[in-house]
Amino acid sequence: MEYENDVNLAAVAEQRLGAARGHEDFVLLWNQEGLGAALVLGGRLHRGWTGGAGEVGFLPVPGAPLVRKVSRTGSGGFQELAGSQALPGLARESGVAEVPSGPYPEIAAALVARAARADAEDDPHRRLLRTYATRLATGLASLVSVLDPELVVLSGTSLTAGGEALRDLVRDELEELAASRPRLVVGDVTEHPVLRGALESALATTRDEVFDTSR
């Protein structure tokens, strides 16, 4: 029996129930406790030789120090640049006066949600959102340049909290950084996406076993 990681399960939920329905080739970029991706190619999850496909947090990227011995540190360039834990520091650099405290995913989601509501271009929160979008697009450009997916789904609370405002900024930046032009969408399955993906996977496995005519 295969056990999926959380990001792959979120991709299953989006493929069966959400924004990726009807799409055979897509990337789901996830940012919550960690930053990762799920790769669906030809309608099937691509897990890689060792099961580590999609560990994009380890990507070396411009704008972040080169992280070595990543398996020991559990982090990498893209994670340090755009992961949830980077948002509080980025908010302070952008001039945000009050940065909430608490677990990084909750802080990041709160900051991004507030930034997405900011209207004035000189608002520090708006500045935060623009910089965050650039950082996300920096890593995403490598993915879409190699895979040329039809669709990119933004998922995980540190991304979905930004809604269409963040999506638009990431799309505009990505058009400047990559030749490929995938459609970017915000994930539809925002309530317990990992759990819902696990349920969909279990249902599919059960159906395959019940209707297996080869035995």
JSON list of C-alpha atoms in Angstrom, two decimals:
[
{"chain": "A", "resi": 1, "resn": "MET", "atom": "CA", "xyz": [0.00, 0.00, 0.00]},
{"chain": "A", "resi": 2, "resn": "GLU", "atom": "CA", "xyz": [1.30, 3.46, -0.92]},
{"chain": "A", "resi": 3, "resn": "TYR", "atom": "CA", "xyz": [1.15, 6.33, 1.54]},
{"chain": "A", "resi": 4, "resn": "GLU", "atom": "CA", "xyz": [0.96, 9.81, 0.06]},
{"chain": "A", "resi": 5, "resn": "ASN", "atom": "CA", "xyz": [2.45, 12.95, 1.53]},
{"chain": "A", "resi": 6, "resn": "ASP", "atom": "CA", "xyz": [0.19, 15.86, 2.44]},
{"chain": "A", "resi": 7, "resn": "VAL", "atom": "CA", "xyz": [0.91, 17.88, -0.70]},
{"chain": "A", "resi": 8, "resn": "ASN", "atom": "CA", "xyz": [0.10, 14.97, -3.00]},
{"chain": "A", "resi": 9, "resn": "LEU", "atom": "CA", "xyz": [-3.16, 14.42, -1.12]},
{"chain": "A", "resi": 10, "resn": "ALA", "atom": "CA", "xyz": [-4.06, 18.08, -1.56]},
{"chain": "A", "resi": 11, "resn": "ALA", "atom": "CA", "xyz": [-3.44, 17.65, -5.30]},
{"chain": "A", "resi": 12, "resn": "VAL", "atom": "CA", "xyz": [-5.76, 14.63, -5.35]},
{"chain": "A", "resi": 13, "resn": "ALA", "atom": "CA", "xyz": [-8.47, 16.74, -3.71]},
{"chain": "A", "resi": 14, "resn": "GLU", "atom": "CA", "xyz": [-8.05, 19.52, -6.30]},
{"chain": "A", "resi": 15, "resn": "GLN", "atom": "CA", "xyz": [-8.00, 17.01, -9.17]},
{"chain": "A", "resi": 16, "resn": "ARG", "atom": "CA", "xyz": [-11.15, 15.21, -8.01]},
{"chain": "A", "resi": 17, "resn": "LEU", "atom": "CA", "xyz": [-13.11, 18.05, -6.40]},
{"chain": "A", "resi": 18, "resn": "GLY", "atom": "CA", "xyz": [-11.56, 21.42, -7.12]},
{"chain": "A", "resi": 19, "resn": "ALA", "atom": "CA", "xyz": [-9.70, 23.71, -9.47]},
{"chain": "A", "resi": 20, "resn": "ALA", "atom": "CA", "xyz": [-7.80, 20.96, -11.34]},
{"chain": "A", "resi": 21, "resn": "ARG", "atom": "CA", "xyz": [-10.82, 18.91, -12.42]},
{"chain": "A", "resi": 22, "resn": "GLY", "atom": "CA", "xyz": [-10.44, 17.92, -16.06]},
{"chain": "A", "resi": 23, "resn": "HIS", "atom": "CA", "xyz": [-6.70, 18.69, -16.15]},
{"chain": "A", "resi": 24, "resn": "GLU", "atom": "CA", "xyz": [-4.15, 15.98, -16.91]},
{"chain": "A", "resi": 25, "resn": "ASP", "atom": "CA", "xyz": [-0.99, 18.05, -16.37]},
{"chain": "A", "resi": 26, "resn": "PHE", "atom": "CA", "xyz": [-0.74, 20.44, -13.45]},
{"chain": "A", "resi": 27, "resn": "VAL", "atom": "CA", "xyz": [1.45, 21.55, -10.58]},
{"chain": "A", "resi": 28, "resn": "LEU", "atom": "CA", "xyz": [0.07, 22.24, -7.13]},
{"chain": "A", "resi": 29, "resn": "LEU", "atom": "CA", "xyz": [2.26, 24.66, -5.18]},
{"chain": "A", "resi": 30, "resn": "TRP", "atom": "CA", "xyz": [1.67, 24.30, -1.45]},
{"chain": "A", "resi": 31, "resn": "ASN", "atom": "CA", "xyz": [2.77, 26.70, 1.27]},
{"chain": "A", "resi": 32, "resn": "GLN", "atom": "CA", "xyz": [1.71, 26.08, 4.85]},
{"chain": "A", "resi": 33, "resn": "GLU", "atom": "CA", "xyz": [3.87, 24.28, 7.42]},
{"chain": "A", "resi": 34, "resn": "GLY", "atom": "CA", "xyz": [6.37, 23.76, 4.61]},
{"chain": "A", "resi": 35, "resn": "LEU", "atom": "CA", "xyz": [6.73, 24.74, 0.97]},
{"chain": "A", "resi": 36, "resn": "GLY", "atom": "CA", "xyz": [6.35, 21.94, -1.55]},
{"chain": "A", "resi": 37, "resn": "ALA", "atom": "CA", "xyz": [4.71, 20.90, -4.78]},
{"chain": "A", "resi": 38, "resn": "ALA", "atom": "CA", "xyz": [2.74, 18.02, -6.22]},
{"chain": "A", "resi": 39, "resn": "LEU", "atom": "CA", "xyz": [3.28, 17.10, -9.86]},
{"chain": "A", "resi": 40, "resn": "VAL", "atom": "CA", "xyz": [0.48, 15.52, -11.88]},
{"chain": "A", "resi": 41, "resn": "LEU", "atom": "CA", "xyz": [1.62, 14.39, -15.34]},
{"chain": "A", "resi": 42, "resn": "GLY", "atom": "CA", "xyz": [-0.64, 12.57, -17.75]},
{"chain": "A", "resi": 43, "resn": "GLY", "atom": "CA", "xyz": [-3.34, 12.46, -15.09]},
{"chain": "A", "resi": 44, "resn": "ARG", "atom": "CA", "xyz": [-1.14, 10.63, -12.58]},
{"chain": "A", "resi": 45, "resn": "LEU", "atom": "CA", "xyz": [0.89, 11.80, -9.61]},
{"chain": "A", "resi": 46, "resn": "HIS", "atom": "CA", "xyz": [4.60, 11.83, -10.38]},
{"chain": "A", "resi": 47, "resn": "ARG", "atom": "CA", "xyz": [6.41, 10.66, -7.25]},
{"chain": "A", "resi": 48, "resn": "GLY", "atom": "CA", "xyz": [9.96, 10.34, -8.60]},
{"chain": "A", "resi": 49, "resn": "TRP", "atom": "CA", "xyz": [12.49, 7.53, -8.19]},
{"chain": "A", "resi": 50, "resn": "THR", "atom": "CA", "xyz": [12.66, 7.81, -4.39]},
{"chain": "A", "resi": 51, "resn": "GLY", "atom": "CA", "xyz": [9.24, 9.37, -3.82]},
{"chain": "A", "resi": 52, "resn": "GLY", "atom": "CA", "xyz": [10.74, 12.81, -3.33]},
{"chain": "A", "resi": 53, "resn": "ALA", "atom": "CA", "xyz": [9.42, 14.56, -6.44]},
{"chain": "A", "resi": 54, "resn": "GLY", "atom": "CA", "xyz": [8.06, 18.00, -5.64]},
{"chain": "A", "resi": 55, "resn": "GLU", "atom": "CA", "xyz": [10.38, 18.85, -2.74]},
{"chain": "A", "resi": 56, "resn": "VAL", "atom": "CA", "xyz": [10.76, 22.34, -4.17]},
{"chain": "A", "resi": 57, "resn": "GLY", "atom": "CA", "xyz": [11.59, 23.91, -0.81]},
{"chain": "A", "resi": 58, "resn": "PHE", "atom": "CA", "xyz": [15.12, 22.61, -1.40]},
{"chain": "A", "resi": 59, "resn": "LEU", "atom": "CA", "xyz": [15.50, 24.49, -4.72]},
{"chain": "A", "resi": 60, "resn": "PRO", "atom": "CA", "xyz": [18.46, 26.88, -4.81]},
{"chain": "A", "resi": 61, "resn": "VAL", "atom": "CA", "xyz": [17.00, 30.21, -5.91]},
{"chain": "A", "resi": 62, "resn": "PRO", "atom": "CA", "xyz": [18.24, 33.75, -6.49]},
{"chain": "A", "resi": 63, "resn": "GLY", "atom": "CA", "xyz": [17.73, 36.00, -3.49]},
{"chain": "A", "resi": 64, "resn": "ALA", "atom": "CA", "xyz": [18.40, 33.32, -0.87]},
{"chain": "A", "resi": 65, "resn": "PRO", "atom": "CA", "xyz": [21.73, 32.09, 0.52]},
{"chain": "A", "resi": 66, "resn": "LEU", "atom": "CA", "xyz": [22.94, 28.79, -0.89]},
{"chain": "A", "resi": 67, "resn": "VAL", "atom": "CA", "xyz": [21.85, 26.17, 1.65]},
{"chain": "A", "resi": 68, "resn": "ARG", "atom": "CA", "xyz": [24.09, 23.10, 1.88]},
{"chain": "A", "resi": 69, "resn": "LYS", "atom": "CA", "xyz": [23.46, 19.72, 3.53]},
{"chain": "A", "resi": 70, "resn": "VAL", "atom": "CA", "xyz": [19.74, 20.26, 2.99]},
{"chain": "A", "resi": 71, "resn": "SER", "atom": "CA", "xyz": [18.77, 16.77, 4.14]},
{"chain": "A", "resi": 72, "resn": "ARG", "atom": "CA", "xyz": [20.27, 17.58, 7.53]},
{"chain": "A", "resi": 73, "resn": "THR", "atom": "CA", "xyz": [18.84, 21.10, 7.85]},
{"chain": "A", "resi": 74, "resn": "GLY", "atom": "CA", "xyz": [15.41, 20.18, 6.44]},
{"chain": "A", "resi": 75, "resn": "SER", "atom": "CA", "xyz": [15.28, 23.41, 4.47]},
{"chain": "A", "resi": 76, "resn": "GLY", "atom": "CA", "xyz": [16.58, 24.98, 1.29]},
{"chain": "A", "resi": 77, "resn": "GLY", "atom": "CA", "xyz": [16.73, 28.18, -0.71]},
{"chain": "A", "resi": 78, "resn": "PHE", "atom": "CA", "xyz": [13.12, 28.42, -1.86]},
{"chain": "A", "resi": 79, "resn": "GLN", "atom": "CA", "xyz": [11.82, 27.52, 1.60]},
{"chain": "A", "resi": 80, "resn": "GLU", "atom": "CA", "xyz": [13.98, 30.23, 3.17]},
{"chain": "A", "resi": 81, "resn": "LEU", "atom": "CA", "xyz": [12.93, 32.76, 0.53]},
{"chain": "A", "resi": 82, "resn": "ALA", "atom": "CA", "xyz": [9.17, 32.21, 0.40]},
{"chain": "A", "resi": 83, "resn": "GLY", "atom": "CA", "xyz": [8.13, 29.69, 3.05]},
{"chain": "A", "resi": 84, "resn": "SER", "atom": "CA", "xyz": [5.69, 30.63, 5.79]},
{"chain": "A", "resi": 85, "resn": "GLN", "atom": "CA", "xyz": [8.49, 31.30, 8.25]},
{"chain": "A", "resi": 86, "resn": "ALA", "atom": "CA", "xyz": [9.86, 34.05, 5.97]},
{"chain": "A", "resi": 87, "resn": "LEU", "atom": "CA", "xyz": [6.66, 36.16, 6.09]},
{"chain": "A", "resi": 88, "resn": "PRO", "atom": "CA", "xyz": [7.11, 37.84, 9.52]},
{"chain": "A", "resi": 89, "resn": "GLY", "atom": "CA", "xyz": [10.58, 39.12, 8.61]},
{"chain": "A", "resi": 90, "resn": "LEU", "atom": "CA", "xyz": [9.40, 40.16, 5.17]},
{"chain": "A", "resi": 91, "resn": "ALA", "atom": "CA", "xyz": [6.50, 42.06, 6.74]},
{"chain": "A", "resi": 92, "resn": "ARG", "atom": "CA", "xyz": [8.86, 44.00, 8.99]},
{"chain": "A", "resi": 93, "resn": "GLU", "atom": "CA", "xyz": [11.15, 44.79, 6.05]},
{"chain": "A", "resi": 94, "resn": "SER", "atom": "CA", "xyz": [8.11, 46.05, 4.13]},
{"chain": "A", "resi": 95, "resn": "GLY", "atom": "CA", "xyz": [7.24, 48.46, 6.93]},
{"chain": "A", "resi": 96, "resn": "VAL", "atom": "CA", "xyz": [4.30, 46.59, 8.49]},
{"chain": "A", "resi": 97, "resn": "ALA", "atom": "CA", "xyz": [4.01, 48.02, 11.99]},
{"chain": "A", "resi": 98, "resn": "GLU", "atom": "CA", "xyz": [2.22, 45.17, 13.76]},
{"chain": "A", "resi": 99, "resn": "VAL", "atom": "CA", "xyz": [3.22, 41.58, 13.09]},
{"chain": "A", "resi": 100, "resn": "PRO", "atom": "CA", "xyz": [1.10, 39.01, 14.98]},
{"chain": "A", "resi": 101, "resn": "SER", "atom": "CA", "xyz": [2.66, 36.24, 17.03]},
{"chain": "A", "resi": 102, "resn": "GLY", "atom": "CA", "xyz": [1.93, 32.52, 16.96]},
{"chain": "A", "resi": 103, "resn": "PRO", "atom": "CA", "xyz": [2.73, 29.53, 14.74]},
{"chain": "A", "resi": 104, "resn": "TYR", "atom": "CA", "xyz": [4.31, 30.52, 11.42]},
{"chain": "A", "resi": 105, "resn": "PRO", "atom": "CA", "xyz": [1.50, 29.19, 9.17]},
{"chain": "A", "resi": 106, "resn": "GLU", "atom": "CA", "xyz": [-1.11, 31.19, 11.09]},
{"chain": "A", "resi": 107, "resn": "ILE", "atom": "CA", "xyz": [1.01, 34.35, 11.13]},
{"chain": "A", "resi": 108, "resn": "ALA", "atom": "CA", "xyz": [1.72, 34.02, 7.40]},
{"chain": "A", "resi": 109, "resn": "ALA", "atom": "CA", "xyz": [-1.94, 33.47, 6.50]},
{"chain": "A", "resi": 110, "resn": "ALA", "atom": "CA", "xyz": [-3.03, 36.47, 8.58]},
{"chain": "A", "resi": 111, "resn": "LEU", "atom": "CA", "xyz": [-0.39, 38.74, 7.05]},
{"chain": "A", "resi": 112, "resn": "VAL", "atom": "CA", "xyz": [-1.16, 37.64, 3.49]},
{"chain": "A", "resi": 113, "resn": "ALA", "atom": "CA", "xyz": [-4.92, 37.97, 3.97]},
{"chain": "A", "resi": 114, "resn": "ARG", "atom": "CA", "xyz": [-4.53, 41.50, 5.31]},
{"chain": "A", "resi": 115, "resn": "ALA", "atom": "CA", "xyz": [-2.12, 42.41, 2.52]},
{"chain": "A", "resi": 116, "resn": "ALA", "atom": "CA", "xyz": [-4.58, 41.16, -0.10]},
{"chain": "A", "resi": 117, "resn": "ARG", "atom": "CA", "xyz": [-7.18, 43.61, 1.23]},
{"chain": "A", "resi": 118, "resn": "ALA", "atom": "CA", "xyz": [-4.85, 46.62, 1.03]},
{"chain": "A", "resi": 119, "resn": "ASP", "atom": "CA", "xyz": [-5.78, 49.03, -1.76]},
{"chain": "A", "resi": 120, "resn": "ALA", "atom": "CA", "xyz": [-3.17, 51.81, -1.69]},
{"chain": "A", "resi": 121, "resn": "GLU", "atom": "CA", "xyz": [0.00, 51.00, -3.61]},
{"chain": "A", "resi": 122, "resn": "ASP", "atom": "CA", "xyz": [2.14, 52.66, -0.93]},
{"chain": "A", "resi": 123, "resn": "ASP", "atom": "CA", "xyz": [0.54, 50.65, 1.88]},
{"chain": "A", "resi": 124, "resn": "PRO", "atom": "CA", "xyz": [3.24, 48.52, 3.59]},
{"chain": "A", "resi": 125, "resn": "HIS", "atom": "CA", "xyz": [0.94, 45.50, 3.38]},
{"chain": "A", "resi": 126, "resn": "ARG", "atom": "CA", "xyz": [0.62, 45.95, -0.38]},
{"chain": "A", "resi": 127, "resn": "ARG", "atom": "CA", "xyz": [4.41, 46.19, -0.58]},
{"chain": "A", "resi": 128, "resn": "LEU", "atom": "CA", "xyz": [4.60, 42.93, 1.36]},
{"chain": "A", "resi": 129, "resn": "LEU", "atom": "CA", "xyz": [2.25, 41.21, -1.09]},
{"chain": "A", "resi": 130, "resn": "ARG", "atom": "CA", "xyz": [4.23, 42.37, -4.13]},
{"chain": "A", "resi": 131, "resn": "THR", "atom": "CA", "xyz": [7.53, 41.17, -2.67]},
{"chain": "A", "resi": 132, "resn": "TYR", "atom": "CA", "xyz": [6.02, 37.86, -1.60]},
{"chain": "A", "resi": 133, "resn": "ALA", "atom": "CA", "xyz": [4.62, 37.32, -5.11]},
{"chain": "A", "resi": 134, "resn": "THR", "atom": "CA", "xyz": [8.05, 37.96, -6.63]},
{"chain": "A", "resi": 135, "resn": "ARG", "atom": "CA", "xyz": [9.63, 35.45, -4.27]},
{"chain": "A", "resi": 136, "resn": "LEU", "atom": "CA", "xyz": [7.02, 32.82, -5.08]},
{"chain": "A", "resi": 137, "resn": "ALA", "atom": "CA", "xyz": [7.39, 33.37, -8.82]},
{"chain": "A", "resi": 138, "resn": "THR", "atom": "CA", "xyz": [11.18, 33.08, -8.54]},
{"chain": "A", "resi": 139, "resn": "GLY", "atom": "CA", "xyz": [10.95, 29.43, -7.50]},
{"chain": "A", "resi": 140, "resn": "LEU", "atom": "CA", "xyz": [7.87, 28.67, -9.55]},
{"chain": "A", "resi": 141, "resn": "ALA", "atom": "CA", "xyz": [9.67, 29.81, -12.71]},
{"chain": "A", "resi": 142, "resn": "SER", "atom": "CA", "xyz": [12.05, 26.84, -12.44]},
{"chain": "A", "resi": 143, "resn": "LEU", "atom": "CA", "xyz": [9.17, 24.40, -12.13]},
{"chain": "A", "resi": 144, "resn": "VAL", "atom": "CA", "xyz": [7.15, 25.65, -15.07]},
{"chain": "A", "resi": 145, "resn": "SER", "atom": "CA", "xyz": [10.23, 26.03, -17.26]},
{"chain": "A", "resi": 146, "resn": "VAL", "atom": "CA", "xyz": [11.06, 22.34, -16.83]},
{"chain": "A", "resi": 147, "resn": "LEU", "atom": "CA", "xyz": [7.56, 20.83, -16.70]},
{"chain": "A", "resi": 148, "resn": "ASP", "atom": "CA", "xyz": [5.53, 23.21, -18.91]},
{"chain": "A", "resi": 149, "resn": "PRO", "atom": "CA", "xyz": [2.28, 22.36, -17.08]},
{"chain": "A", "resi": 150, "resn": "GLU", "atom": "CA", "xyz": [-1.15, 23.34, -18.30]},
{"chain": "A", "resi": 151, "resn": "LEU", "atom": "CA", "xyz": [-2.16, 24.63, -14.88]},
{"chain": "A", "resi": 152, "resn": "VAL", "atom": "CA", "xyz": [-0.65, 25.77, -11.57]},
{"chain": "A", "resi": 153, "resn": "VAL", "atom": "CA", "xyz": [-2.83, 25.55, -8.46]},
{"chain": "A", "resi": 154, "resn": "LEU", "atom": "CA", "xyz": [-1.89, 27.73, -5.49]},
{"chain": "A", "resi": 155, "resn": "SER", "atom": "CA", "xyz": [-2.78, 25.90, -2.27]},
{"chain": "A", "resi": 156, "resn": "GLY", "atom": "CA", "xyz": [-2.03, 25.91, 1.46]},
{"chain": "A", "resi": 157, "resn": "THR", "atom": "CA", "xyz": [-3.11, 28.70, 3.77]},
{"chain": "A", "resi": 158, "resn": "SER", "atom": "CA", "xyz": [-0.09, 30.92, 3.09]},
{"chain": "A", "resi": 159, "resn": "LEU", "atom": "CA", "xyz": [-1.20, 31.08, -0.56]},
{"chain": "A", "resi": 160, "resn": "THR", "atom": "CA", "xyz": [-4.98, 30.78, -0.51]},
{"chain": "A", "resi": 161, "resn": "ALA", "atom": "CA", "xyz": [-5.19, 33.61, 2.03]},
{"chain": "A", "resi": 162, "resn": "GLY", "atom": "CA", "xyz": [-3.97, 35.94, -0.72]},
{"chain": "A", "resi": 163, "resn": "GLY", "atom": "CA", "xyz": [-6.82, 35.02, -3.06]},
{"chain": "A", "resi": 164, "resn": "GLU", "atom": "CA", "xyz": [-7.01, 36.57, -6.50]},
{"chain": "A", "resi": 165, "resn": "ALA", "atom": "CA", "xyz": [-4.87, 39.56, -5.49]},
{"chain": "A", "resi": 166, "resn": "LEU", "atom": "CA", "xyz": [-1.84, 37.35, -4.81]},
{"chain": "A", "resi": 167, "resn": "ARG", "atom": "CA", "xyz": [-2.61, 35.12, -7.80]},
{"chain": "A", "resi": 168, "resn": "ASP", "atom": "CA", "xyz": [-2.60, 38.10, -10.17]},
{"chain": "A", "resi": 169, "resn": "LEU", "atom": "CA", "xyz": [0.74, 39.36, -8.85]},
{"chain": "A", "resi": 170, "resn": "VAL", "atom": "CA", "xyz": [2.37, 35.91, -9.08]},
{"chain": "A", "resi": 171, "resn": "ARG", "atom": "CA", "xyz": [1.02, 35.49, -12.63]},
{"chain": "A", "resi": 172, "resn": "ASP", "atom": "CA", "xyz": [2.41, 38.85, -13.73]},
{"chain": "A", "resi": 173, "resn": "GLU", "atom": "CA", "xyz": [5.81, 38.09, -12.23]},
{"chain": "A", "resi": 174, "resn": "LEU", "atom": "CA", "xyz": [5.89, 34.60, -13.73]},
{"chain": "A", "resi": 175, "resn": "GLU", "atom": "CA", "xyz": [5.24, 35.99, -17.19]},
{"chain": "A", "resi": 176, "resn": "GLU", "atom": "CA", "xyz": [8.45, 38.01, -16.78]},
{"chain": "A", "resi": 177, "resn": "LEU", "atom": "CA", "xyz": [10.52, 35.08, -15.49]},
{"chain": "A", "resi": 178, "resn": "ALA", "atom": "CA", "xyz": [9.46, 32.03, -17.52]},
{"chain": "A", "resi": 179, "resn": "ALA", "atom": "CA", "xyz": [8.71, 31.36, -21.17]},
{"chain": "A", "resi": 180, "resn": "SER", "atom": "CA", "xyz": [5.96, 28.89, -20.28]},
{"chain": "A", "resi": 181, "resn": "ARG", "atom": "CA", "xyz": [2.51, 30.39, -19.71]},
{"chain": "A", "resi": 182, "resn": "PRO", "atom": "CA", "xyz": [0.48, 28.05, -17.47]},
{"chain": "A", "resi": 183, "resn": "ARG", "atom": "CA", "xyz": [-2.86, 29.20, -16.13]},
{"chain": "A", "resi": 184, "resn": "LEU", "atom": "CA", "xyz": [-2.63, 30.09, -12.44]},
{"chain": "A", "resi": 185, "resn": "VAL", "atom": "CA", "xyz": [-5.59, 29.47, -10.16]},
{"chain": "A", "resi": 186, "resn": "VAL", "atom": "CA", "xyz": [-6.23, 29.54, -6.42]},
{"chain": "A", "resi": 187, "resn": "GLY", "atom": "CA", "xyz": [-7.20, 26.15, -5.02]},
{"chain": "A", "resi": 188, "resn": "ASP", "atom": "CA", "xyz": [-10.92, 25.54, -4.50]},
{"chain": "A", "resi": 189, "resn": "VAL", "atom": "CA", "xyz": [-10.53, 22.93, -1.75]},
{"chain": "A", "resi": 190, "resn": "THR", "atom": "CA", "xyz": [-9.61, 25.11, 1.22]},
{"chain": "A", "resi": 191, "resn": "GLU", "atom": "CA", "xyz": [-11.37, 23.18, 3.98]},
{"chain": "A", "resi": 192, "resn": "HIS", "atom": "CA", "xyz": [-9.18, 20.25, 5.08]},
{"chain": "A", "resi": 193, "resn": "PRO", "atom": "CA", "xyz": [-7.67, 19.60, 1.61]},
{"chain": "A", "resi": 194, "resn": "VAL", "atom": "CA", "xyz": [-5.30, 16.90, 2.87]},
{"chain": "A", "resi": 195, "resn": "LEU", "atom": "CA", "xyz": [-8.06, 14.97, 4.61]},
{"chain": "A", "resi": 196, "resn": "ARG", "atom": "CA", "xyz": [-10.37, 15.26, 1.63]},
{"chain": "A", "resi": 197, "resn": "GLY", "atom": "CA", "xyz": [-7.59, 14.07, -0.66]},
{"chain": "A", "resi": 198, "resn": "ALA", "atom": "CA", "xyz": [-6.97, 11.10, 1.62]},
{"chain": "A", "resi": 199, "resn": "LEU", "atom": "CA", "xyz": [-10.67, 10.20, 1.52]},
{"chain": "A", "resi": 200, "resn": "GLU", "atom": "CA", "xyz": [-10.74, 10.45, -2.28]},
{"chain": "A", "resi": 201, "resn": "SER", "atom": "CA", "xyz": [-7.64, 8.25, -2.51]},
{"chain": "A", "resi": 202, "resn": "ALA", "atom": "CA", "xyz": [-9.16, 5.67, -0.18]},
{"chain": "A", "resi": 203, "resn": "LEU", "atom": "CA", "xyz": [-12.41, 5.63, -2.17]},
{"chain": "A", "resi": 204, "resn": "ALA", "atom": "CA", "xyz": [-10.50, 5.14, -5.43]},
{"chain": "A", "resi": 205, "resn": "THR", "atom": "CA", "xyz": [-8.48, 2.28, -3.93]},
{"chain": "A", "resi": 206, "resn": "THR", "atom": "CA", "xyz": [-11.64, 0.63, -2.62]},
{"chain": "A", "resi": 207, "resn": "ARG", "atom": "CA", "xyz": [-13.36, 0.93, -6.02]},
{"chain": "A", "resi": 208, "resn": "ASP", "atom": "CA", "xyz": [-10.33, -0.61, -7.75]},
{"chain": "A", "resi": 209, "resn": "GLU", "atom": "CA", "xyz": [-10.31, -3.54, -5.33]},
{"chain": "A", "resi": 210, "resn": "VAL", "atom": "CA", "xyz": [-14.07, -4.15, -5.56]},
{"chain": "A", "resi": 211, "resn": "PHE", "atom": "CA", "xyz": [-14.18, -4.03, -9.34]},
{"chain": "A", "resi": 212, "resn": "ASP", "atom": "CA", "xyz": [-10.85, -5.77, -9.99]},
{"chain": "A", "resi": 213, "resn": "THR", "atom": "CA", "xyz": [-11.70, -8.50, -12.51]},
{"chain": "A", "resi": 214, "resn": "SER", "atom": "CA", "xyz": [-8.15, -9.83, -12.80]},
{"chain": "A", "resi": 215, "resn": "ARG", "atom": "CA", "xyz": [-8.46, -11.99, -9.66]}
]
